[in-house]
Short mmCIF file of C-alpha atoms in Angstrom, two decimals:
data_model
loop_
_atom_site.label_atom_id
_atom_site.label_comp_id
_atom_site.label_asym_id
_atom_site.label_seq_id
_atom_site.Cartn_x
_atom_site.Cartn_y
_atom_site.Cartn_z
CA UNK A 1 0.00 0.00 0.00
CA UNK A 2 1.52 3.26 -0.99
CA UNK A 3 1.73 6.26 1.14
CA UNK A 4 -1.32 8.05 -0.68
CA UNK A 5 -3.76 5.12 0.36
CA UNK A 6 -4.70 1.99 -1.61
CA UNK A 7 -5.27 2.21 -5.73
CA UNK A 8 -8.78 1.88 -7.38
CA UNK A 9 -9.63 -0.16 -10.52
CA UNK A 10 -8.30 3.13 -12.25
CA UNK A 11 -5.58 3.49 -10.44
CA UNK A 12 -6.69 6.36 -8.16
CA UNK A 13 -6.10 6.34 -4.21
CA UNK A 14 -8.92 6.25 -1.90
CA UNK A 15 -8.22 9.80 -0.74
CA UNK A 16 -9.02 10.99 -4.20
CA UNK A 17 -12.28 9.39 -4.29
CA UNK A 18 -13.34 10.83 -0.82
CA UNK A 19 -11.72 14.48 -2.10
CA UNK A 20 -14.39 13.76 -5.06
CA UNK A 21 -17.16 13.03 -2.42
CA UNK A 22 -16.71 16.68 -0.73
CA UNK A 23 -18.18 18.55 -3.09
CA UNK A 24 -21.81 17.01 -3.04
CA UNK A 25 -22.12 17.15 1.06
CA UNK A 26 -20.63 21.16 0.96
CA UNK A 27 -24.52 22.80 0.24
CA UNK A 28 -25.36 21.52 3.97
CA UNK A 29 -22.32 22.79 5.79
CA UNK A 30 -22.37 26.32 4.50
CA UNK A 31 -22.77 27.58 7.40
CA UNK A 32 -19.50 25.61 8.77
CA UNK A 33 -16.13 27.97 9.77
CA UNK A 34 -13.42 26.86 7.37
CA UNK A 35 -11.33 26.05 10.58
CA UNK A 36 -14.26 23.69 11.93
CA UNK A 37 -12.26 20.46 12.98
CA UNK A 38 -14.33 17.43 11.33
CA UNK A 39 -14.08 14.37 12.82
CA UNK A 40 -12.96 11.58 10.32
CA UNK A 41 -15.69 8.99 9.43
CA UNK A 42 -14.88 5.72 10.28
CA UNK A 43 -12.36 3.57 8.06
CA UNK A 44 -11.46 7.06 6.64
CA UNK A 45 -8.98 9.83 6.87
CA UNK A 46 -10.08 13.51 6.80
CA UNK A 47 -9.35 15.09 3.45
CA UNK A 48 -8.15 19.29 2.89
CA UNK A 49 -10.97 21.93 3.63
CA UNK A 50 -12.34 22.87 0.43
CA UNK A 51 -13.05 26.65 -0.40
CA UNK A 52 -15.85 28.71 0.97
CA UNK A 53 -18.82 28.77 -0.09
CA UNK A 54 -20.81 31.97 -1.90
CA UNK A 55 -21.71 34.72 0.72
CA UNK A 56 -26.09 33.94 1.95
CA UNK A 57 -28.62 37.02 2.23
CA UNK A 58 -28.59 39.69 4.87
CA UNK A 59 -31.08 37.93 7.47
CA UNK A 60 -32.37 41.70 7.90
CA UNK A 61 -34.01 42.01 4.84
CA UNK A 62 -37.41 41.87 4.28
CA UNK A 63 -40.74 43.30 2.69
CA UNK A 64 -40.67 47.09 4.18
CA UNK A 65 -43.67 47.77 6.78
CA UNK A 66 -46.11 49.87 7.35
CA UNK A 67 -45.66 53.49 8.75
CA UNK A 68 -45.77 54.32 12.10
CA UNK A 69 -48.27 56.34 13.97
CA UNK A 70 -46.83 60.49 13.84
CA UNK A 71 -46.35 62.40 16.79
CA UNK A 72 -48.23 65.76 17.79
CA UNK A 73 -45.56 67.79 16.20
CA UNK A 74 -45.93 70.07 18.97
CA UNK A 75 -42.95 69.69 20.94
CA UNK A 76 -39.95 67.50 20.43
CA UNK A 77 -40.57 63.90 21.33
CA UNK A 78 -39.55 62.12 24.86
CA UNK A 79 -40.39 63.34 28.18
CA UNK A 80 -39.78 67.17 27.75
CA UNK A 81 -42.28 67.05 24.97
CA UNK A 82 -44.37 65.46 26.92
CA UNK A 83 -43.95 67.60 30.20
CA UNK A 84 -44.48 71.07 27.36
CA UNK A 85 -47.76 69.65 26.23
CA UNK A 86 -48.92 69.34 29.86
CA UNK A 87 -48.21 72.58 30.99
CA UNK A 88 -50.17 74.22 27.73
CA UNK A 89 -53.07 71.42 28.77
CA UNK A 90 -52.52 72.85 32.11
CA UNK A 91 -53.16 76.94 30.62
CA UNK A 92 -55.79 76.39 28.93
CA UNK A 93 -57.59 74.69 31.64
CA UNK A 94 -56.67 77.98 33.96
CA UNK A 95 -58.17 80.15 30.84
CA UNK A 96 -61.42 78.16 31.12
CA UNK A 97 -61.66 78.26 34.95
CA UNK A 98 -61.20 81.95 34.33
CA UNK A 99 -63.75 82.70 32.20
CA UNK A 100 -66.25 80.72 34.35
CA UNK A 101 -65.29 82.60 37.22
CA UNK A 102 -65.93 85.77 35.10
CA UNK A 103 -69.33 84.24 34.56
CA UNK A 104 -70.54 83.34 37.44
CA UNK A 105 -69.47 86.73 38.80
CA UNK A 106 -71.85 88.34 36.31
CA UNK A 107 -74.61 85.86 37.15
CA UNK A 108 -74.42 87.03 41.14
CA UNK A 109 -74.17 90.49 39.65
CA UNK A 110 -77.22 89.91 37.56
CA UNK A 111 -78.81 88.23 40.83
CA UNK A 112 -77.99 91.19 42.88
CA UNK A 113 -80.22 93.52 40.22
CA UNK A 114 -83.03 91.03 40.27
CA UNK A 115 -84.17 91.84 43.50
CA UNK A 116 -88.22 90.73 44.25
CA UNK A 117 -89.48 93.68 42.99
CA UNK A 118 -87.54 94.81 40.15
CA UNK A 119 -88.84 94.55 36.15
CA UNK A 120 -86.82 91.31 35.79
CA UNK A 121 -88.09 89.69 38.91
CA UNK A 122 -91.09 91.16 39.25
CA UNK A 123 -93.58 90.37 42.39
CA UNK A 124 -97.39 89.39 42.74
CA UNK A 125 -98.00 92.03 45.46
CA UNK A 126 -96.32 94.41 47.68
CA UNK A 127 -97.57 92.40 50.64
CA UNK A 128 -95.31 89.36 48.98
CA UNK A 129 -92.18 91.78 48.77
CA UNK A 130 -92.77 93.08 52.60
CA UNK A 131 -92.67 89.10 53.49
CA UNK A 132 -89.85 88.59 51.40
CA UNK A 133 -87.17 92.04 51.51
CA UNK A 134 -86.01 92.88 54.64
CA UNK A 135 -86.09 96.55 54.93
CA UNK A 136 -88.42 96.99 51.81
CA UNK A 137 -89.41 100.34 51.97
CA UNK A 138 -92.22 102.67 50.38
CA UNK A 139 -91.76 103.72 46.43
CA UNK A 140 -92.23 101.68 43.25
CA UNK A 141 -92.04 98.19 42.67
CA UNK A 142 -92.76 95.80 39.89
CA UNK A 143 -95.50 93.63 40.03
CA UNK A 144 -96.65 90.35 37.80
CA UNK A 145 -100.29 89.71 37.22
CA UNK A 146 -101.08 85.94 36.96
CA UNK A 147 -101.92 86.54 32.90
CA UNK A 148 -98.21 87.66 32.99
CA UNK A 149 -98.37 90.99 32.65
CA UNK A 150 -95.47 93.48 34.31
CA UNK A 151 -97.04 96.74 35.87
CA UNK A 152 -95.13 99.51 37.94
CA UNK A 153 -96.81 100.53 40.81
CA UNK A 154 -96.91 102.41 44.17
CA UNK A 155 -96.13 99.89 47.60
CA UNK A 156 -97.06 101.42 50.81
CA UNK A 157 -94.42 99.14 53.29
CA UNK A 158 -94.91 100.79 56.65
CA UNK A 159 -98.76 101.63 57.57
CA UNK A 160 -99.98 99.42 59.57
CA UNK A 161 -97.06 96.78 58.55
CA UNK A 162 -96.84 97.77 55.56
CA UNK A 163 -97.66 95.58 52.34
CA UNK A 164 -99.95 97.59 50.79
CA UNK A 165 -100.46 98.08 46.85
CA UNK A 166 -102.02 100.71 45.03
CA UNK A 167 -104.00 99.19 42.50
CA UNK A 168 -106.85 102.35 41.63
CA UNK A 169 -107.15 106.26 41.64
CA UNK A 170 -110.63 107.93 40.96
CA UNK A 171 -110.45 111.15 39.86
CA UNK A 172 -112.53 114.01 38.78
CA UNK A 173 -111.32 115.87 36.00
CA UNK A 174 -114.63 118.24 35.27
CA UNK A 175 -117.35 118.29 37.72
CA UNK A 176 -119.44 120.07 34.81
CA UNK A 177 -118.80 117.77 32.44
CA UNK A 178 -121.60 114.19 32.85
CA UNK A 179 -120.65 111.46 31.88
CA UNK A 180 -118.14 112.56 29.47
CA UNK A 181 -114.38 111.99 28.43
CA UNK A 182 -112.76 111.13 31.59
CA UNK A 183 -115.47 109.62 33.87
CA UNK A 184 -114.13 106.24 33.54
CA UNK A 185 -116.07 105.23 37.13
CA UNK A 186 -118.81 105.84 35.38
CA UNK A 187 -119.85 106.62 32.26
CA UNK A 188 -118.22 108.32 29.13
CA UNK A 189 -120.74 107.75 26.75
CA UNK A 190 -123.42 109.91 28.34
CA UNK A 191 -126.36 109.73 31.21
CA UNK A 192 -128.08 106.59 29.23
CA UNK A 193 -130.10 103.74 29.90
CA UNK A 194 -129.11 102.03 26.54
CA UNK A 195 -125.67 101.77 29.19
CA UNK A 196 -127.56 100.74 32.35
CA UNK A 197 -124.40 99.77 33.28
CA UNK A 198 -122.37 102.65 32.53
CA UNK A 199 -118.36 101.78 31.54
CA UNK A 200 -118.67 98.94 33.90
CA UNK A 201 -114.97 99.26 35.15
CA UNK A 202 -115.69 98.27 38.67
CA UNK A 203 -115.89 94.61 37.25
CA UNK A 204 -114.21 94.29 34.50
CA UNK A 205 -110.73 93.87 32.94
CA UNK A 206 -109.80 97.32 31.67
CA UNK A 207 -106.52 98.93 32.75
CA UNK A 208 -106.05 102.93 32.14
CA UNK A 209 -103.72 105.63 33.59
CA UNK A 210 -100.61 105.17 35.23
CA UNK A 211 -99.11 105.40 38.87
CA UNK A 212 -97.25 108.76 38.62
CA UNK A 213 -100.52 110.22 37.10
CA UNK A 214 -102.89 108.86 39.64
CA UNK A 215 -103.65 112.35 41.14
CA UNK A 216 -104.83 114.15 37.93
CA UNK A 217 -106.34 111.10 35.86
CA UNK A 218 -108.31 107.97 36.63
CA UNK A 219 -106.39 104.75 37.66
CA UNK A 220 -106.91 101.12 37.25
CA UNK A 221 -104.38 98.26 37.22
CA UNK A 222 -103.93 94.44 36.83
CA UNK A 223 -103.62 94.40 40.66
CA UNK A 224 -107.15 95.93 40.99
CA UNK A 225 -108.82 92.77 39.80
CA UNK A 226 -105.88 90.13 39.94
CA UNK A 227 -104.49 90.46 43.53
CA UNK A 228 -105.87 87.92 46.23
CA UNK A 229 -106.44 90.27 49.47
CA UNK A 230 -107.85 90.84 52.78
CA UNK A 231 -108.33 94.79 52.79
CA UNK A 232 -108.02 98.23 51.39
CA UNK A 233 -106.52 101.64 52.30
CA UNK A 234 -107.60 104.57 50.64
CA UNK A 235 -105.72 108.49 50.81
CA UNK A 236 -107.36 111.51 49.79
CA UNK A 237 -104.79 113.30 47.67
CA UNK A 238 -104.79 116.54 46.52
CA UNK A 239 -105.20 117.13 42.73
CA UNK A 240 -101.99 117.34 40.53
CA UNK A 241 -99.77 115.74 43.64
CA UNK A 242 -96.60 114.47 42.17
CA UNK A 243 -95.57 110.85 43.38
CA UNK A 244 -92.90 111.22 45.32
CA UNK A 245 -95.63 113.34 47.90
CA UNK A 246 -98.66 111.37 47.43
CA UNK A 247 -98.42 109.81 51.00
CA UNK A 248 -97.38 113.14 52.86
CA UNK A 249 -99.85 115.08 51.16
CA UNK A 250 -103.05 112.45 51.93
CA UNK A 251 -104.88 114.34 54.37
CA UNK A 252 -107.01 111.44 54.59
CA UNK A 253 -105.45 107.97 55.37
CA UNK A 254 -107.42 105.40 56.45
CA UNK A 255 -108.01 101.05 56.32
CA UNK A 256 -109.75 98.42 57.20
CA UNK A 257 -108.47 94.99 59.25
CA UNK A 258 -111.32 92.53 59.19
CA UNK A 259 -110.33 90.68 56.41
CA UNK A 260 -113.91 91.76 54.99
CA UNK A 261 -112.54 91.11 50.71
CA UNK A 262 -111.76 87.23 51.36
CA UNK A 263 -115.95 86.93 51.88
CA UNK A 264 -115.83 88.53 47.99
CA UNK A 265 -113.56 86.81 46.56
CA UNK A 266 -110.85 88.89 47.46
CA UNK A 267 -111.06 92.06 45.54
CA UNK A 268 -112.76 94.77 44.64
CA UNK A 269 -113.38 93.34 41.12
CA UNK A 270 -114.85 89.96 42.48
CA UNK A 271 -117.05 92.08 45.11
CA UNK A 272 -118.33 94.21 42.23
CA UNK A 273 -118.70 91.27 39.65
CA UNK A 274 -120.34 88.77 41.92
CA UNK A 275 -122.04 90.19 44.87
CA UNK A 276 -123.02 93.78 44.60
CA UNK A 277 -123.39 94.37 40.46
CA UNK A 278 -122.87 98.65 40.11
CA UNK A 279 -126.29 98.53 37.72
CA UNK A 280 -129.52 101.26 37.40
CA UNK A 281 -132.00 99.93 38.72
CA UNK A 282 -130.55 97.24 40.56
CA UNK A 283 -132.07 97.47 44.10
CA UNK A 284 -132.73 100.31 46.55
CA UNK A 285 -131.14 101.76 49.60
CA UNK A 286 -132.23 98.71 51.45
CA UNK A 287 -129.78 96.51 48.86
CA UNK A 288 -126.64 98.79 49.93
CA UNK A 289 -123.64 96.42 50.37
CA UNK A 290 -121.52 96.11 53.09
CA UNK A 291 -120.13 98.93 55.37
CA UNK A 292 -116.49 97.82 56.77
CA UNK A 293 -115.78 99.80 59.66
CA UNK A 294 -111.80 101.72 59.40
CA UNK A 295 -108.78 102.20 61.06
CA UNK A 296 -107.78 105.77 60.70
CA UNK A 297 -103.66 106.12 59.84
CA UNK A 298 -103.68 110.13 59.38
CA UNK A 299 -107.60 111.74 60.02
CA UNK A 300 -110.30 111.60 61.96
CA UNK A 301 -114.16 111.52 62.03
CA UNK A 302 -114.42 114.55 63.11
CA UNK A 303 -111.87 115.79 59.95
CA UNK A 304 -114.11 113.41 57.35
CA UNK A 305 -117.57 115.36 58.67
CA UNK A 306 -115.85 118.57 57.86
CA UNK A 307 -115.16 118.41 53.84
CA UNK A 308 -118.61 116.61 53.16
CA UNK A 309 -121.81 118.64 51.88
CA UNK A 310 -123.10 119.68 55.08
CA UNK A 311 -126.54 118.47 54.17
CA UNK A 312 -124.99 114.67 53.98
CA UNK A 313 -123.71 115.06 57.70
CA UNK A 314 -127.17 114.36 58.97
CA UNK A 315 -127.01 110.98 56.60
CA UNK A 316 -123.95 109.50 57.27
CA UNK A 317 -121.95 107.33 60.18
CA UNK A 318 -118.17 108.36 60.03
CA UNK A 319 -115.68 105.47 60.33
CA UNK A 320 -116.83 103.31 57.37
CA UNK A 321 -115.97 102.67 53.92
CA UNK A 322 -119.05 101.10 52.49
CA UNK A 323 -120.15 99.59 48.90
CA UNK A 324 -122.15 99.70 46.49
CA UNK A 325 -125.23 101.94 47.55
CA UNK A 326 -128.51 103.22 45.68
CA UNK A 327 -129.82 106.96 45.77
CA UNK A 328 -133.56 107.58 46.67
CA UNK A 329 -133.68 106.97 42.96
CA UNK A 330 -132.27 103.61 42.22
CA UNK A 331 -128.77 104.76 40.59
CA UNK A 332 -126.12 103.06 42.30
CA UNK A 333 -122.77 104.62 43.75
CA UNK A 334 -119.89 102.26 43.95
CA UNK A 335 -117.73 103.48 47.10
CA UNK A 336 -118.88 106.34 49.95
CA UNK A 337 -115.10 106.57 51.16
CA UNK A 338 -114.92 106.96 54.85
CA UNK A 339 -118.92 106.97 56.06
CA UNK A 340 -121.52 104.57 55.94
CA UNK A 341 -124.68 106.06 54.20
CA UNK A 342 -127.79 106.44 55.53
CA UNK A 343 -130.19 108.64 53.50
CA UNK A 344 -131.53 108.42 49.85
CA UNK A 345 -128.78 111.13 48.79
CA UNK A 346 -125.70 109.55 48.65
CA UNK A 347 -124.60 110.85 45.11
CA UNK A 348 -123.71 114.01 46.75
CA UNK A 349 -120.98 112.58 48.64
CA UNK A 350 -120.61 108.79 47.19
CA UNK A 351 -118.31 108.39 44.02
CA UNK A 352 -118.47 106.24 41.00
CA UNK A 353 -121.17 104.36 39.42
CA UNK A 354 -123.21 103.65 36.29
CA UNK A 355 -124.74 105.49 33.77
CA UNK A 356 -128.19 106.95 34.26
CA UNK A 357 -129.27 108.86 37.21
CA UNK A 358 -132.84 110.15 36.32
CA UNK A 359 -133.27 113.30 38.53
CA UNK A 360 -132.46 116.13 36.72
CA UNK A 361 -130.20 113.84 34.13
CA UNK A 362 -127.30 114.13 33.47
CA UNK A 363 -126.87 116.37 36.58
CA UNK A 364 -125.71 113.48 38.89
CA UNK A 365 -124.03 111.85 36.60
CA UNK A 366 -120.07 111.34 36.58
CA UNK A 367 -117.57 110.05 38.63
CA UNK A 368 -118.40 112.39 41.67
CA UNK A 369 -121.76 112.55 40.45
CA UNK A 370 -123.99 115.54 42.57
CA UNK A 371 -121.09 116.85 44.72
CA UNK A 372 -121.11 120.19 43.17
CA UNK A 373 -125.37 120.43 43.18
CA UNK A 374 -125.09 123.88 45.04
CA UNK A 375 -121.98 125.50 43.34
CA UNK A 376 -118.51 124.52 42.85
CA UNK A 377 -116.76 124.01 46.02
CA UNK A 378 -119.36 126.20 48.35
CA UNK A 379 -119.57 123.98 51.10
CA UNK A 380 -123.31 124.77 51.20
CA UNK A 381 -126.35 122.63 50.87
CA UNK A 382 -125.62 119.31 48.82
CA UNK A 383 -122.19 121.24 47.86
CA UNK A 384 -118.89 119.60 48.84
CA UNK A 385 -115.50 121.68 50.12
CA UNK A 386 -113.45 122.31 47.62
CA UNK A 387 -110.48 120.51 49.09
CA UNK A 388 -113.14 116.76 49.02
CA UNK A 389 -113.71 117.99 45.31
CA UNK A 390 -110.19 118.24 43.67
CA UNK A 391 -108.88 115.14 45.12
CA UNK A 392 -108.23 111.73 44.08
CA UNK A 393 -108.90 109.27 45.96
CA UNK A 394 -106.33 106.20 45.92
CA UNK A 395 -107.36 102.36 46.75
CA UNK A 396 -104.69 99.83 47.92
CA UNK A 397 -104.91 96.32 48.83
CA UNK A 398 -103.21 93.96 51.24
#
């Protein structure tokens, strides 16, 4: 056997045939180090390494995915971005809580001009506002009627307790002229029995004049027939009295305290309407309505009997504010402020009424009717002073 191993048929050594062999098993051992020691196979010796093999592809490679999700582009990326974008979170949220602090102090502002009383928060009576504002005091105030209507008027908040609103004013604004422009208490369309009723404003819905006119024209609110009350107050106030005096200037205050309007339904409009209708020919002095006896706040009995006719003194019963009450002739006067009547002649001191009074017509008729019969102001006969003929006379409730 020769050094270079044992001779074939064709006269090559074995090591040449397993040389030839290496090539076929190289495609598995790629991967093998060029100075990997094989172990020879049995029977065999270990030929040369042969060359390397062809470089393989990058692992890395690959089909290119999708992009990634972008950042806010705000601020730079990492945790000072991130601490950046909190503190403008953080502003903004101190502009918001700014502006509703701004808001909220304009809603208590807002609150602090809605007072009860006032033409955004407007009241149902000036009793409800003495209940509900401590330290209300007199002046105006703005009322609500249940239909939702907003009306300014005058609150009286200390007589008697206070509470009181004025809801009508009768007035006399010609004593010679019957029945004409301006007798709203009675009648502007004439002494008539096509009108038996006259205006009819003592029961119905009509509204005229306004609160700072209440001493030189006729006055009737939503309170006058809207108002739930007890009582009423009336001044005498000198003609042409501006506002802001009507309550020093009454020479006449007085009211009553039984509660008497809550057996009418609680107003004057309700007591007219339903129980004691202001109508010609309705009834007689034995059909007069009720008399309410009176508290006097500035007056007296004694002060009333002076300013009357002086032929009505004989008549009357100071101390009263009664409703409703027929002449010897069946025409019907709706208030006698301050007395009770007696006699058949109550249209020379009564006020108010309908539309027909047959003696001497239209001589009686108006809204102080026969207070002038003997001259203008002569305190003579069936003639009134002249201070009981140019004043108004205010009603309030409470």
């Amino acid at each position: 056997m020769t050094p270079e191993g044992p001779k074939t048929s064709d006269g090559s050594s074995a090591g040449d045939e397993q040389g030839k062999d290496e090539p076929r098993m190289r495609p598995k051992r790629q991967a093998v180090s060029a100075n990997t020691v094989r172990l020879p196979m049995s029977g065999c010796m270990q030929g040369h390494p042969g060359p390397p093999g062809a470089a393989g592809r990058d692992g890395r490679d690959g089909v290119q995915g999708p992009p990634g999700p972008a950042s806010c582009g705000c601020y730079g990326e990492g945790l000072p971005g991130q601490i950046a974008n909190l503190e403008r979170r953080l502003d903004d949220v101190e502009n918001k809580t700014s502006q509703v602090k701004k808001r909220l102090a304009s809603l208590e502002g807002q609150e602090e001009n809605t007072e009860i009383g006032s033409v955004t928060n407007p009241a149902v009576s000036c009793k409800y506002i003495k209940d509900n504002v401590d330290g209300a005091q007199d002046g105006l105030y703005h009322l609500r009627s249940p239909g939702g209507v907003v009306y300014e008027t005058y609150c009286d908040m200390t007589i008697a307790g206070g509470g009181w609103t004025l809801v009508s004013g009768v007035h006399e604004n010609d004593i010679y002229g019957k029945c004409t422009a301006g007798d709203r208490w009675s009648s502007t369309r004439g002494s008539t029995t096509n009108y038996p009723e006259g205006d009819g404003n003592w029961a119905n819905h009509n509204t005229f004049g306004s609160v700072a006119s209440a001493t030189n024209d006729d006055l009737k609110n939503p309170g006058y027939f809207s108002i739930d009350a007890s009582d009423v107050m009336l001044w005498h106030v000198p003609n042409d009295t501006p506002l802001s005096q009507y309550k020093s200037a009454a020479y006449l205050r007085y009211y009553t305290t039984n509660g008497f309007l809550q057996q009418y339904g609680g107003n004057m409009y309700s007591l007219f309407k339903n129980h004691f209708p202001i109508v010609y020919n309705g009834g007689t002095t034995a059909d007069n309505g009720p008399a309410i006896p009176i508290t006097w706040d500035r007056g007296s009995d004694g002060l009333r009997i002076s300013l009357i006719a002086p032929s009505t003194v004989p008549q009357v019963t100071p101390g009263f504010v009664q409703f409703r009450v027929f002449n010897a002739e069946k025409a019907p006067l709706a208030v006698c402020p301050g007395v009770r009547y007696n006699g058949g002649e109550s249209d020379a001191l009564c006020i108010g009424g309908a539309a027909y009074w047959p003696q001497l017509a239209p001589r009686q008729c108006g809204d102080f009717s026969a207070k002038a019969w003997n001259g203008y102001g002569t305190h003579t006969g069936w003639s009134s002073s002249r201070l009981e003929l140019e004043s108004a006379i205010l009603f309030f409730y409470r």
